[in-house]
Amino acid sequence: MCLVQRALEERGIVTVSVSLMPEITRRFAPSRWLATGFGLGQPFGEPGDVAGQEGILREMLALAEA
Amino acid sequence: MRPEDLPLRHRLLIAAYRWRVPAPLPASRLARPVHQARVALVTTAGLVPPGAVPFDTSLRGGDPSFRIIAADTPIGRLEEHHRSDAFDHEPMARDRNVAFPLDRLHDLASAGAIGAVAPRHLSFMGSITAPGRLRDETAPAAAGLLADDAVDIALLAPV
């Protein structure tokens, strides 16, 4: 994932990634990332939790602007 | 989640894996505010749109290719081909938005929170242990594709 993120940034696209394992994400120091606190397989939270999923996207978009 | 929470086999893989850490890259700056920006999703959930070639799960080191998911694809019709047994696939089976929140992105566009949903989104296979072709070929090609679509922001999520 960090290789794709890097390739996108090299083309001038602002990227924000979800981290499921902050300990590992920190090694790569991607430009912008958000630890959502959910487990593997469900980075945007619980099935059917529309508000929760949208909230994570809004947090990521706020980081894009930071 | 912490690496030590994983099953033993996956902990050993992480401990033994030769991580390649690239030099830091300066972050890009947004050319326009988020409410005017075109936004794309990138997942490593191994999702495949209807009719597309599935990922090759037999490739040693992982399949570095990607699939294009059109913005109007009903996400319930995406097939999941992620090969990892390190996670429960059931939540994603019930609601693809937990890994690929395309419905939520459309909601945000309807609400005026973003400028537009990008016409094309990208799906990779995760758990790629031999990333040479990904780094040299498919990741730059994927970035070029989103650049061609004038994407301002890409939101990425592993599974």
XYZ file of C-alpha atoms in Angstrom:
225
model
C 0.000 0.000 0.000
C 2.784 2.454 0.818
C 4.318 1.847 -2.625
C 1.044 2.818 -4.294
C 0.700 5.818 -1.989
C 4.195 6.951 -2.919
C 3.550 6.561 -6.664
C 0.394 8.669 -6.349
C 2.198 11.420 -4.434
C 4.898 11.456 -7.109
C 2.148 12.322 -9.610
C 0.973 15.180 -7.404
C -2.114 13.422 -6.040
C -2.735 14.064 -2.349
C -3.045 10.766 -0.508
C -4.401 9.737 2.868
C -4.166 6.125 3.977
C -5.838 4.124 6.685
C -3.463 2.372 9.046
C -4.555 -0.850 10.698
C -1.192 -1.296 12.415
C 0.302 2.069 13.410
C 3.503 0.404 14.658
C 4.240 -0.743 11.122
C 2.872 2.330 9.323
C 5.283 4.567 11.274
C 8.226 2.769 9.709
C 7.198 4.043 6.292
C 6.160 7.530 7.354
C 3.553 7.990 4.602
C 2.554 11.582 3.978
C -0.850 11.459 5.665
C -2.483 8.572 7.480
C -5.228 7.800 9.963
C -5.426 4.902 12.421
C -9.110 3.962 12.513
C -8.738 1.430 15.318
C -10.575 -1.358 13.527
C -9.192 -4.802 12.853
C -7.876 -6.372 9.681
C -10.520 -6.802 7.012
C -12.619 -3.809 7.988
C -10.611 -0.565 7.890
C -13.807 1.549 7.722
C -15.532 -0.134 10.637
C -18.676 -2.162 11.050
C -21.046 -3.409 8.336
C -24.057 -1.151 7.990
C -22.588 1.649 10.155
C -23.230 4.381 7.601
C -22.442 7.267 9.952
C -19.232 5.645 11.208
C -17.954 4.869 7.720
C -18.721 8.385 6.531
C -17.079 9.860 9.625
C -13.810 8.079 8.834
C -13.893 9.400 5.255
C -14.518 12.925 6.562
C -11.526 12.621 8.923
C -9.339 11.474 6.046
C -10.511 14.365 3.873
C -9.705 16.810 6.674
C -6.167 15.408 6.748
C -5.921 15.890 2.971
C -6.485 19.581 3.502
C -4.040 19.858 6.429
C -4.232 -3.554 16.114
C -0.702 -4.614 17.098
C 1.436 -7.159 15.275
C 1.523 -9.315 18.416
C -2.260 -9.715 18.163
C -1.874 -11.692 14.932
C -1.718 -15.487 14.709
C 1.786 -16.910 15.233
C 2.373 -17.693 11.552
C 1.713 -14.062 10.584
C 3.813 -12.718 13.465
C 6.746 -14.783 12.254
C 6.232 -13.518 8.693
C 6.263 -9.895 9.855
C 9.315 -10.483 12.041
C 11.260 -12.131 9.224
C 10.075 -9.881 6.391
C 12.743 -7.697 4.801
C 10.980 -4.319 4.969
C 12.039 -1.861 2.317
C 11.709 1.646 3.672
C 11.940 4.314 0.958
C 13.298 7.799 1.533
C 10.585 10.178 2.784
C 8.707 12.035 0.082
C 7.374 15.579 0.526
C 3.579 15.481 0.741
C 1.662 16.935 -2.191
C -0.495 19.995 -1.593
C -4.136 20.228 -2.597
C -4.738 22.443 -5.610
C -8.337 23.130 -4.547
C -10.400 22.780 -1.365
C -11.856 19.383 -0.488
C -15.414 20.467 -1.356
C -14.211 21.051 -4.923
C -11.849 18.073 -5.107
C -12.200 14.895 -7.155
C -11.692 11.878 -4.899
C -10.751 8.262 -5.682
C -10.571 5.151 -3.513
C -7.711 2.642 -3.558
C -8.097 -0.670 -1.757
C -5.941 -3.742 -1.270
C -8.985 -5.906 -0.584
C -8.548 -7.850 -3.829
C -11.986 -6.780 -5.056
C -12.811 -7.653 -8.657
C -15.651 -6.066 -10.658
C -18.159 -8.250 -12.508
C -16.630 -9.778 -15.631
C -13.012 -8.839 -14.834
C -10.180 -11.358 -14.586
C -9.719 -12.525 -10.975
C -6.397 -12.014 -9.202
C -3.944 -14.872 -9.583
C -3.614 -16.206 -6.069
C -1.104 -18.846 -7.204
C 1.638 -16.310 -8.000
C 4.573 -16.555 -5.619
C 5.127 -13.209 -3.953
C 1.609 -12.043 -4.825
C -0.237 -10.715 -7.881
C 0.906 -7.089 -8.378
C -1.842 -6.195 -10.864
C -4.861 -4.019 -10.145
C -8.488 -3.860 -11.225
C -10.401 -0.735 -12.192
C -13.737 -0.225 -10.468
C -16.011 2.236 -12.257
C -17.751 4.774 -10.040
C -21.197 3.434 -10.939
C -20.397 -0.190 -10.051
C -22.886 -1.622 -7.517
C -20.392 -2.580 -4.817
C -22.419 -5.585 -3.729
C -21.481 -7.167 -7.053
C -17.730 -6.873 -6.430
C -16.104 -10.230 -5.805
C -13.522 -10.474 -3.036
C -10.379 -12.428 -3.889
C -8.072 -11.483 -1.021
C -6.038 -14.553 -0.222
C -5.133 -13.794 3.377
C -6.508 -15.917 6.186
C -5.277 -13.388 8.743
C -8.660 -11.672 8.942
C -12.367 -12.430 9.068
C -13.823 -11.967 5.574
C -17.411 -11.966 6.811
C -17.807 -8.207 7.610
C -16.669 -7.311 4.094
C -19.012 -9.928 2.650
C -21.926 -8.299 4.470
C -21.010 -4.731 3.498
C -18.241 -3.897 1.004
C -18.165 -0.364 2.437
C -16.136 -1.596 5.426
C -13.178 -1.950 3.049
C -14.235 0.002 -0.028
C -16.664 2.775 0.981
C -17.773 3.793 -2.511
C -21.401 4.255 -1.367
C -20.223 6.644 1.355
C -18.125 8.586 -1.162
C -21.234 9.056 -3.324
C -23.069 10.225 -0.188
C -20.363 12.813 0.472
C -20.548 14.072 -3.119
C -24.355 14.352 -2.871
C -23.930 16.324 0.361
C -21.451 18.693 -1.296
C -18.605 17.642 1.019
C -16.417 16.716 -1.961
C -16.430 18.067 -5.491
C -16.863 14.754 -7.307
C -16.433 11.024 -7.106
C -13.627 10.050 -9.488
C -14.775 8.000 -12.501
C -12.353 5.136 -11.747
C -11.203 3.536 -8.472
C -8.518 0.925 -7.931
C -8.332 -2.477 -6.321
C -5.064 -4.265 -5.593
C -4.372 -7.579 -3.936
C -2.792 -7.248 -0.509
C -0.152 -9.467 1.103
C 2.351 -8.858 -1.708
C 5.646 -10.156 -0.408
C 7.676 -9.598 -3.607
C 6.892 -5.963 -4.431
C 9.369 -5.322 -7.298
C 6.805 -5.315 -10.111
C 4.346 -3.381 -7.982
C 6.903 -0.666 -7.301
C 8.336 -0.481 -10.833
C 5.303 -1.159 -13.018
C 1.815 -1.431 -11.639
C 1.885 1.267 -8.928
C 3.215 3.931 -11.364
C 0.637 2.797 -13.966
C -2.139 3.078 -11.387
C -0.962 6.552 -10.387
C -0.883 7.597 -14.041
C -4.437 6.388 -14.503
C -5.733 8.474 -11.601
C -3.664 11.448 -12.774
C -5.292 11.115 -16.225
C -8.661 11.347 -14.468
C -7.549 14.593 -12.772
C -7.932 13.063 -9.322
C -7.042 15.476 -6.512
C -7.237 13.125 -3.530
C -6.776 9.360 -3.262
C -7.986 7.659 -0.082
C -6.181 4.371 0.472
C -7.059 1.503 2.744
C -5.408 -1.847 3.306
C -7.400 -4.709 4.690
